[in-house]
PDB file of N, CA, C and O and ligand atoms in Angstrom:
ATOM      1  N   MET F   1     -12.499   8.721  -5.694  1.00  0.00           N
ATOM      2  CA  MET F   1     -13.516   7.831  -6.228  1.00  0.00           C
ATOM      3  C   MET F   1     -13.805   6.725  -5.220  1.00  0.00           C
ATOM      4  O   MET F   1     -13.034   6.510  -4.289  1.00  0.00           O
ATOM      5  N   ARG F   2     -14.912   6.082  -5.403  1.00  0.00           N
ATOM      6  CA  ARG F   2     -15.321   5.065  -4.427  1.00  0.00           C
ATOM      7  C   ARG F   2     -15.115   3.665  -5.003  1.00  0.00           C
ATOM      8  O   ARG F   2     -15.424   3.403  -6.161  1.00  0.00           O
ATOM      9  N   ILE F   3     -14.569   2.795  -4.181  1.00  0.00           N
ATOM     10  CA  ILE F   3     -14.398   1.392  -4.526  1.00  0.00           C
ATOM     11  C   ILE F   3     -15.313   0.602  -3.608  1.00  0.00           C
ATOM     12  O   ILE F   3     -15.352   0.856  -2.410  1.00  0.00           O
ATOM     13  N   VAL F   4     -16.033  -0.337  -4.172  1.00  0.00           N
ATOM     14  CA  VAL F   4     -17.022  -1.061  -3.378  1.00  0.00           C
ATOM     15  C   VAL F   4     -16.789  -2.562  -3.450  1.00  0.00           C
ATOM     16  O   VAL F   4     -16.446  -3.099  -4.504  1.00  0.00           O
ATOM     17  N   LYS F   5     -16.989  -3.181  -2.313  1.00  0.00           N
ATOM     18  CA  LYS F   5     -16.972  -4.642  -2.267  1.00  0.00           C
ATOM     19  C   LYS F   5     -18.394  -5.124  -2.018  1.00  0.00           C
ATOM     20  O   LYS F   5     -19.032  -4.706  -1.050  1.00  0.00           O
ATOM     21  N   ASP F   6     -18.890  -5.993  -2.883  1.00  0.00           N
ATOM     22  CA  ASP F   6     -20.245  -6.503  -2.653  1.00  0.00           C
ATOM     23  C   ASP F   6     -20.201  -7.725  -1.752  1.00  0.00           C
ATOM     24  O   ASP F   6     -19.132  -8.150  -1.301  1.00  0.00           O
ATOM     25  N   LYS F   7     -21.370  -8.308  -1.488  1.00  0.00           N
ATOM     26  CA  LYS F   7     -21.392  -9.398  -0.503  1.00  0.00           C
ATOM     27  C   LYS F   7     -20.719 -10.662  -1.017  1.00  0.00           C
ATOM     28  O   LYS F   7     -20.405 -11.556  -0.243  1.00  0.00           O
ATOM     29  N   ASN F   8     -20.491 -10.744  -2.313  1.00  0.00           N
ATOM     30  CA  ASN F   8     -19.747 -11.878  -2.874  1.00  0.00           C
ATOM     31  C   ASN F   8     -18.262 -11.572  -3.007  1.00  0.00           C
ATOM     32  O   ASN F   8     -17.526 -12.296  -3.683  1.00  0.00           O
ATOM     33  N   LYS F   9     -17.841 -10.478  -2.365  1.00  0.00           N
ATOM     34  CA  LYS F   9     -16.439 -10.069  -2.354  1.00  0.00           C
ATOM     35  C   LYS F   9     -15.900  -9.672  -3.721  1.00  0.00           C
ATOM     36  O   LYS F   9     -14.698  -9.748  -3.970  1.00  0.00           O
ATOM     37  N   ASN F  10     -16.807  -9.297  -4.612  1.00  0.00           N
ATOM     38  CA  ASN F  10     -16.349  -8.722  -5.870  1.00  0.00           C
ATOM     39  C   ASN F  10     -16.060  -7.244  -5.640  1.00  0.00           C
ATOM     40  O   ASN F  10     -16.747  -6.580  -4.867  1.00  0.00           O
ATOM     41  N   ILE F  11     -15.048  -6.759  -6.344  1.00  0.00           N
ATOM     42  CA  ILE F  11     -14.660  -5.363  -6.209  1.00  0.00           C
ATOM     43  C   ILE F  11     -15.111  -4.584  -7.444  1.00  0.00           C
ATOM     44  O   ILE F  11     -14.913  -5.025  -8.575  1.00  0.00           O
ATOM     45  N   TYR F  12     -15.740  -3.453  -7.196  1.00  0.00           N
ATOM     46  CA  TYR F  12     -16.191  -2.598  -8.290  1.00  0.00           C
ATOM     47  C   TYR F  12     -15.706  -1.177  -8.077  1.00  0.00           C
ATOM     48  O   TYR F  12     -15.579  -0.726  -6.945  1.00  0.00           O
ATOM     49  N   ILE F  13     -15.508  -0.487  -9.184  1.00  0.00           N
ATOM     50  CA  ILE F  13     -15.308   0.955  -9.109  1.00  0.00           C
ATOM     51  C   ILE F  13     -16.696   1.575  -9.197  1.00  0.00           C
ATOM     52  O   ILE F  13     -17.418   1.368 -10.168  1.00  0.00           O
ATOM     53  N   ASP F  14     -17.069   2.281  -8.155  1.00  0.00           N
ATOM     54  CA  ASP F  14     -18.419   2.828  -8.061  1.00  0.00           C
ATOM     55  C   ASP F  14     -18.463   4.226  -8.665  1.00  0.00           C
ATOM     56  O   ASP F  14     -18.264   5.223  -7.980  1.00  0.00           O
ATOM     57  N   LYS F  15     -18.736   4.271  -9.953  1.00  0.00           N
ATOM     58  CA  LYS F  15     -18.702   5.567 -10.637  1.00  0.00           C
ATOM     59  C   LYS F  15     -19.909   6.430 -10.279  1.00  0.00           C
ATOM     60  O   LYS F  15     -19.871   7.648 -10.404  1.00  0.00           O
ATOM     61  N   THR F  16     -20.985   5.816  -9.838  1.00  0.00           N
ATOM     62  CA  THR F  16     -22.184   6.573  -9.497  1.00  0.00           C
ATOM     63  C   THR F  16     -22.182   6.998  -8.035  1.00  0.00           C
ATOM     64  O   THR F  16     -22.919   7.897  -7.650  1.00  0.00           O
ATOM     65  N   GLY F  17     -21.376   6.326  -7.213  1.00  0.00           N
ATOM     66  CA  GLY F  17     -21.368   6.598  -5.783  1.00  0.00           C
ATOM     67  C   GLY F  17     -22.576   6.030  -5.071  1.00  0.00           C
ATOM     68  O   GLY F  17     -22.864   6.387  -3.941  1.00  0.00           O
ATOM     69  N   LYS F  18     -23.292   5.149  -5.730  1.00  0.00           N
ATOM     70  CA  LYS F  18     -24.554   4.660  -5.166  1.00  0.00           C
ATOM     71  C   LYS F  18     -24.603   3.153  -4.985  1.00  0.00           C
ATOM     72  O   LYS F  18     -25.616   2.615  -4.536  1.00  0.00           O
ATOM     73  N   LEU F  19     -23.530   2.458  -5.357  1.00  0.00           N
ATOM     74  CA  LEU F  19     -23.558   1.004  -5.237  1.00  0.00           C
ATOM     75  C   LEU F  19     -23.588   0.592  -3.764  1.00  0.00           C
ATOM     76  O   LEU F  19     -23.014   1.249  -2.914  1.00  0.00           O
ATOM     77  N   GLU F  20     -24.269  -0.512  -3.516  1.00  0.00           N
ATOM     78  CA  GLU F  20     -24.347  -1.023  -2.151  1.00  0.00           C
ATOM     79  C   GLU F  20     -23.112  -1.847  -1.831  1.00  0.00           C
ATOM     80  O   GLU F  20     -22.563  -2.513  -2.696  1.00  0.00           O
ATOM     81  N   GLY F  21     -22.733  -1.823  -0.591  1.00  0.00           N
ATOM     82  CA  GLY F  21     -21.597  -2.631  -0.167  1.00  0.00           C
ATOM     83  C   GLY F  21     -20.628  -1.810   0.637  1.00  0.00           C
ATOM     84  O   GLY F  21     -20.823  -0.623   0.858  1.00  0.00           O
ATOM     85  N   ARG F  22     -19.587  -2.491   1.068  1.00  0.00           N
ATOM     86  CA  ARG F  22     -18.578  -1.815   1.863  1.00  0.00           C
ATOM     87  C   ARG F  22     -17.670  -1.016   0.947  1.00  0.00           C
ATOM     88  O   ARG F  22     -17.135  -1.544  -0.021  1.00  0.00           O
ATOM     89  N   GLY F  23     -17.496   0.236   1.229  1.00  0.00           N
ATOM     90  CA  GLY F  23     -16.757   1.095   0.316  1.00  0.00           C
ATOM     91  C   GLY F  23     -15.487   1.660   0.893  1.00  0.00           C
ATOM     92  O   GLY F  23     -15.300   1.729   2.100  1.00  0.00           O
ATOM     93  N   ALA F  24     -14.607   2.042  -0.001  1.00  0.00           N
ATOM     94  CA  ALA F  24     -13.394   2.765   0.371  1.00  0.00           C
ATOM     95  C   ALA F  24     -13.229   3.884  -0.644  1.00  0.00           C
ATOM     96  O   ALA F  24     -13.668   3.768  -1.778  1.00  0.00           O
ATOM     97  N   TYR F  25     -12.627   4.958  -0.192  1.00  0.00           N
ATOM     98  CA  TYR F  25     -12.462   6.098  -1.091  1.00  0.00           C
ATOM     99  C   TYR F  25     -10.994   6.326  -1.410  1.00  0.00           C
ATOM    100  O   TYR F  25     -10.150   6.207  -0.542  1.00  0.00           O
ATOM    101  N   ILE F  26     -10.723   6.632  -2.662  1.00  0.00           N
ATOM    102  CA  ILE F  26      -9.356   7.021  -3.010  1.00  0.00           C
ATOM    103  C   ILE F  26      -9.393   8.295  -3.855  1.00  0.00           C
ATOM    104  O   ILE F  26     -10.387   8.587  -4.511  1.00  0.00           O
ATOM    105  N   CYS F  27      -8.318   9.052  -3.804  1.00  0.00           N
ATOM    106  CA  CYS F  27      -8.283  10.312  -4.559  1.00  0.00           C
ATOM    107  C   CYS F  27      -7.981  10.045  -6.030  1.00  0.00           C
ATOM    108  O   CYS F  27      -7.426   9.023  -6.384  1.00  0.00           O
ATOM    109  N   TYR F  28      -8.325  11.007  -6.837  1.00  0.00           N
ATOM    110  CA  TYR F  28      -7.960  10.960  -8.254  1.00  0.00           C
ATOM    111  C   TYR F  28      -6.524  11.427  -8.381  1.00  0.00           C
ATOM    112  O   TYR F  28      -6.248  12.540  -8.829  1.00  0.00           O
ATOM    113  N   ASN F  29      -5.621  10.602  -7.946  1.00  0.00           N
ATOM    114  CA  ASN F  29      -4.222  10.992  -7.885  1.00  0.00           C
ATOM    115  C   ASN F  29      -3.386   9.721  -7.993  1.00  0.00           C
ATOM    116  O   ASN F  29      -3.542   8.801  -7.202  1.00  0.00           O
ATOM    117  N   GLU F  30      -2.530   9.691  -8.999  1.00  0.00           N
ATOM    118  CA  GLU F  30      -1.767   8.474  -9.251  1.00  0.00           C
ATOM    119  C   GLU F  30      -0.791   8.163  -8.124  1.00  0.00           C
ATOM    120  O   GLU F  30      -0.539   6.998  -7.817  1.00  0.00           O
ATOM    121  N   ASP F  31      -0.244   9.208  -7.497  1.00  0.00           N
ATOM    122  CA  ASP F  31       0.667   8.977  -6.375  1.00  0.00           C
ATOM    123  C   ASP F  31      -0.054   8.275  -5.234  1.00  0.00           C
ATOM    124  O   ASP F  31       0.485   7.381  -4.591  1.00  0.00           O
ATOM    125  N   CYS F  32      -1.285   8.711  -4.998  1.00  0.00           N
ATOM    126  CA  CYS F  32      -2.076   8.083  -3.935  1.00  0.00           C
ATOM    127  C   CYS F  32      -2.351   6.631  -4.279  1.00  0.00           C
ATOM    128  O   CYS F  32      -2.283   5.762  -3.410  1.00  0.00           O
ATOM    129  N   LEU F  33      -2.667   6.368  -5.532  1.00  0.00           N
ATOM    130  CA  LEU F  33      -2.935   4.991  -5.951  1.00  0.00           C
ATOM    131  C   LEU F  33      -1.689   4.134  -5.761  1.00  0.00           C
ATOM    132  O   LEU F  33      -1.767   3.033  -5.210  1.00  0.00           O
ATOM    133  N   ASN F  34      -0.548   4.656  -6.171  1.00  0.00           N
ATOM    134  CA  ASN F  34       0.701   3.905  -6.017  1.00  0.00           C
ATOM    135  C   ASN F  34       0.975   3.588  -4.559  1.00  0.00           C
ATOM    136  O   ASN F  34       1.421   2.492  -4.222  1.00  0.00           O
ATOM    137  N   ARG F  35       0.687   4.554  -3.707  1.00  0.00           N
ATOM    138  CA  ARG F  35       0.883   4.348  -2.279  1.00  0.00           C
ATOM    139  C   ARG F  35      -0.060   3.263  -1.754  1.00  0.00           C
ATOM    140  O   ARG F  35       0.329   2.418  -0.952  1.00  0.00           O
ATOM    141  N   LEU F  36      -1.294   3.302  -2.232  1.00  0.00           N
ATOM    142  CA  LEU F  36      -2.266   2.284  -1.809  1.00  0.00           C
ATOM    143  C   LEU F  36      -1.832   0.887  -2.234  1.00  0.00           C
ATOM    144  O   LEU F  36      -2.010  -0.075  -1.498  1.00  0.00           O
ATOM    145  N   ILE F  37      -1.272   0.806  -3.437  1.00  0.00           N
ATOM    146  CA  ILE F  37      -0.818  -0.492  -3.933  1.00  0.00           C
ATOM    147  C   ILE F  37       0.344  -0.993  -3.084  1.00  0.00           C
ATOM    148  O   ILE F  37       0.383  -2.141  -2.662  1.00  0.00           O
ATOM    149  N   LYS F  38       1.269  -0.086  -2.818  1.00  0.00           N
ATOM    150  CA  LYS F  38       2.475  -0.437  -2.084  1.00  0.00           C
ATOM    151  C   LYS F  38       2.167  -0.875  -0.650  1.00  0.00           C
ATOM    152  O   LYS F  38       2.721  -1.842  -0.142  1.00  0.00           O
ATOM    153  N   THR F  39       1.275  -0.153  -0.017  1.00  0.00           N
ATOM    154  CA  THR F  39       0.976  -0.441   1.387  1.00  0.00           C
ATOM    155  C   THR F  39      -0.148  -1.458   1.543  1.00  0.00           C
ATOM    156  O   THR F  39      -0.430  -1.893   2.658  1.00  0.00           O
ATOM    157  N   LYS F  40      -0.790  -1.812   0.414  1.00  0.00           N
ATOM    158  CA  LYS F  40      -1.950  -2.716   0.437  1.00  0.00           C
ATOM    159  C   LYS F  40      -3.061  -2.191   1.340  1.00  0.00           C
ATOM    160  O   LYS F  40      -3.823  -2.958   1.924  1.00  0.00           O
ATOM    161  N   LYS F  41      -3.150  -0.898   1.449  1.00  0.00           N
ATOM    162  CA  LYS F  41      -4.132  -0.315   2.357  1.00  0.00           C
ATOM    163  C   LYS F  41      -5.561  -0.631   1.927  1.00  0.00           C
ATOM    164  O   LYS F  41      -6.428  -0.919   2.752  1.00  0.00           O
ATOM    165  N   LEU F  42      -5.770  -0.587   0.630  1.00  0.00           N
ATOM    166  CA  LEU F  42      -7.111  -0.862   0.098  1.00  0.00           C
ATOM    167  C   LEU F  42      -7.545  -2.289   0.444  1.00  0.00           C
ATOM    168  O   LEU F  42      -8.695  -2.533   0.800  1.00  0.00           O
ATOM    169  N   GLU F  43      -6.604  -3.205   0.342  1.00  0.00           N
ATOM    170  CA  GLU F  43      -6.908  -4.600   0.673  1.00  0.00           C
ATOM    171  C   GLU F  43      -7.251  -4.739   2.152  1.00  0.00           C
ATOM    172  O   GLU F  43      -8.146  -5.490   2.525  1.00  0.00           O
ATOM    173  N   ARG F  44      -6.520  -4.004   2.970  1.00  0.00           N
ATOM    174  CA  ARG F  44      -6.799  -4.067   4.410  1.00  0.00           C
ATOM    175  C   ARG F  44      -8.160  -3.471   4.729  1.00  0.00           C
ATOM    176  O   ARG F  44      -8.937  -4.035   5.486  1.00  0.00           O
ATOM    177  N   VAL F  45      -8.448  -2.334   4.112  1.00  0.00           N
ATOM    178  CA  VAL F  45      -9.716  -1.655   4.391  1.00  0.00           C
ATOM    179  C   VAL F  45     -10.900  -2.507   3.936  1.00  0.00           C
ATOM    180  O   VAL F  45     -11.888  -2.645   4.654  1.00  0.00           O
ATOM    181  N   LEU F  46     -10.770  -3.090   2.762  1.00  0.00           N
ATOM    182  CA  LEU F  46     -11.893  -3.863   2.222  1.00  0.00           C
ATOM    183  C   LEU F  46     -11.846  -5.330   2.645  1.00  0.00           C
ATOM    184  O   LEU F  46     -12.824  -6.053   2.492  1.00  0.00           O
ATOM    185  N   GLY F  47     -10.715  -5.758   3.157  1.00  0.00           N
ATOM    186  CA  GLY F  47     -10.598  -7.126   3.641  1.00  0.00           C
ATOM    187  C   GLY F  47     -10.657  -8.172   2.552  1.00  0.00           C
ATOM    188  O   GLY F  47     -11.182  -9.268   2.753  1.00  0.00           O
ATOM    189  N   VAL F  48     -10.130  -7.829   1.397  1.00  0.00           N
ATOM    190  CA  VAL F  48     -10.173  -8.760   0.271  1.00  0.00           C
ATOM    191  C   VAL F  48      -8.961  -8.525  -0.619  1.00  0.00           C
ATOM    192  O   VAL F  48      -8.407  -7.423  -0.654  1.00  0.00           O
ATOM    193  N   LYS F  49      -8.531  -9.565  -1.294  1.00  0.00           N
ATOM    194  CA  LYS F  49      -7.405  -9.443  -2.216  1.00  0.00           C
ATOM    195  C   LYS F  49      -7.846  -8.663  -3.449  1.00  0.00           C
ATOM    196  O   LYS F  49      -8.901  -8.917  -3.999  1.00  0.00           O
ATOM    197  N   ILE F  50      -7.027  -7.708  -3.844  1.00  0.00           N
ATOM    198  CA  ILE F  50      -7.354  -6.909  -5.022  1.00  0.00           C
ATOM    199  C   ILE F  50      -6.335  -7.213  -6.110  1.00  0.00           C
ATOM    200  O   ILE F  50      -5.135  -7.078  -5.889  1.00  0.00           O
ATOM    201  N   ASN F  51      -6.825  -7.680  -7.245  1.00  0.00           N
ATOM    202  CA  ASN F  51      -5.882  -8.082  -8.284  1.00  0.00           C
ATOM    203  C   ASN F  51      -5.434  -6.895  -9.137  1.00  0.00           C
ATOM    204  O   ASN F  51      -5.985  -5.802  -9.076  1.00  0.00           O
ATOM    205  N   GLU F  52      -4.422  -7.168  -9.910  1.00  0.00           N
ATOM    206  CA  GLU F  52      -3.778  -6.130 -10.705  1.00  0.00           C
ATOM    207  C   GLU F  52      -4.735  -5.486 -11.710  1.00  0.00           C
ATOM    208  O   GLU F  52      -4.636  -4.303 -12.012  1.00  0.00           O
ATOM    209  N   GLU F  53      -5.669  -6.293 -12.177  1.00  0.00           N
ATOM    210  CA  GLU F  53      -6.667  -5.801 -13.135  1.00  0.00           C
ATOM    211  C   GLU F  53      -7.452  -4.617 -12.565  1.00  0.00           C
ATOM    212  O   GLU F  53      -7.698  -3.620 -13.246  1.00  0.00           O
ATOM    213  N   ILE F  54      -7.847  -4.761 -11.306  1.00  0.00           N
ATOM    214  CA  ILE F  54      -8.594  -3.685 -10.642  1.00  0.00           C
ATOM    215  C   ILE F  54      -7.712  -2.438 -10.526  1.00  0.00           C
ATOM    216  O   ILE F  54      -8.143  -1.325 -10.816  1.00  0.00           O
ATOM    217  N   TYR F  55      -6.474  -2.637 -10.104  1.00  0.00           N
ATOM    218  CA  TYR F  55      -5.577  -1.491  -9.963  1.00  0.00           C
ATOM    219  C   TYR F  55      -5.354  -0.808 -11.311  1.00  0.00           C
ATOM    220  O   TYR F  55      -5.287   0.413 -11.381  1.00  0.00           O
ATOM    221  N   ASN F  56      -5.232  -1.609 -12.351  1.00  0.00           N
ATOM    222  CA  ASN F  56      -5.051  -1.019 -13.678  1.00  0.00           C
ATOM    223  C   ASN F  56      -6.274  -0.218 -14.097  1.00  0.00           C
ATOM    224  O   ASN F  56      -6.164   0.834 -14.723  1.00  0.00           O
ATOM    225  N   GLU F  57      -7.443  -0.748 -13.746  1.00  0.00           N
ATOM    226  CA  GLU F  57      -8.673  -0.036 -14.069  1.00  0.00           C
ATOM    227  C   GLU F  57      -8.732   1.291 -13.301  1.00  0.00           C
ATOM    228  O   GLU F  57      -9.093   2.334 -13.859  1.00  0.00           O
ATOM    229  N   LEU F  58      -8.361   1.237 -12.044  1.00  0.00           N
ATOM    230  CA  LEU F  58      -8.330   2.459 -11.232  1.00  0.00           C
ATOM    231  C   LEU F  58      -7.379   3.483 -11.837  1.00  0.00           C
ATOM    232  O   LEU F  58      -7.694   4.661 -11.951  1.00  0.00           O
ATOM    233  N   ARG F  59      -6.215   2.994 -12.244  1.00  0.00           N
ATOM    234  CA  ARG F  59      -5.226   3.886 -12.832  1.00  0.00           C
ATOM    235  C   ARG F  59      -5.788   4.540 -14.101  1.00  0.00           C
ATOM    236  O   ARG F  59      -5.608   5.731 -14.330  1.00  0.00           O
ATOM    237  N   GLY F  60      -6.485   3.732 -14.883  1.00  0.00           N
ATOM    238  CA  GLY F  60      -7.099   4.258 -16.111  1.00  0.00           C
ATOM    239  C   GLY F  60      -8.104   5.359 -15.819  1.00  0.00           C
ATOM    240  O   GLY F  60      -8.113   6.390 -16.491  1.00  0.00           O
ATOM    241  N   VAL F  61      -8.932   5.155 -14.798  1.00  0.00           N
ATOM    242  CA  VAL F  61      -9.930   6.160 -14.435  1.00  0.00           C
ATOM    243  C   VAL F  61      -9.242   7.437 -13.974  1.00  0.00           C
ATOM    244  O   VAL F  61      -9.636   8.545 -14.341  1.00  0.00           O
ATOM    245  N   ILE F  62      -8.192   7.286 -13.174  1.00  0.00           N
ATOM    246  CA  ILE F  62      -7.467   8.451 -12.666  1.00  0.00           C
ATOM    247  C   ILE F  62      -6.825   9.229 -13.816  1.00  0.00           C
ATOM    248  O   ILE F  62      -6.929  10.458 -13.895  1.00  0.00           O
ATOM    249  N   ILE F  63      -6.203   8.509 -14.725  1.00  0.00           N
ATOM    250  CA  ILE F  63      -5.547   9.173 -15.852  1.00  0.00           C
ATOM    251  C   ILE F  63      -6.560   9.895 -16.726  1.00  0.00           C
ATOM    252  O   ILE F  63      -6.359  11.038 -17.145  1.00  0.00           O
ATOM    253  N   ASP F  64      -7.700   9.248 -16.967  1.00  0.00           N
ATOM    254  CA  ASP F  64      -8.804   9.872 -17.721  1.00  0.00           C
ATOM    255  C   ASP F  64      -9.231  11.179 -17.091  1.00  0.00           C
ATOM    256  O   ASP F  64      -9.455  12.175 -17.752  1.00  0.00           O
ATOM    257  N   LYS F  65      -9.388  11.120 -15.772  1.00  0.00           N
ATOM    258  CA  LYS F  65      -9.959  12.240 -15.025  1.00  0.00           C
ATOM    259  C   LYS F  65      -8.986  13.406 -14.927  1.00  0.00           C
ATOM    260  O   LYS F  65      -9.393  14.561 -14.864  1.00  0.00           O
ATOM    261  N   THR F  66      -7.686  13.088 -14.888  1.00  0.00           N
ATOM    262  CA  THR F  66      -6.724  14.151 -14.627  1.00  0.00           C
ATOM    263  C   THR F  66      -6.107  14.709 -15.903  1.00  0.00           C
ATOM    264  O   THR F  66      -5.320  15.642 -15.845  1.00  0.00           O
ATOM    265  N   ASN F  67      -6.469  14.121 -17.035  1.00  0.00           N
ATOM    266  CA  ASN F  67      -5.928  14.660 -18.299  1.00  0.00           C
ATOM    267  C   ASN F  67      -6.970  15.471 -19.075  1.00  0.00           C
ATOM    268  O   ASN F  67      -8.133  15.367 -18.827  1.00  0.00           O
TER     269      ASN F  67
HETATM  270 ZN1   ZN G 101      -4.807  10.879  -1.757  1.00  0.00          ZN
END
């Protein structure tokens, strides 16, 4: 799925794949998400702090998609 940062540094989950802004892609896989959280890779790629709320939302989308 695509995660997007807009010009105001807000982070969105881009469910349509069409939002404007700097994007990063992550797999629909909880292990991958856990790894991203642990390594802070997403924060490095997007250059912004990502709060727990966003990660929880991502986890929810992944769980929805894989069940
Ligand atoms: Zn992955």
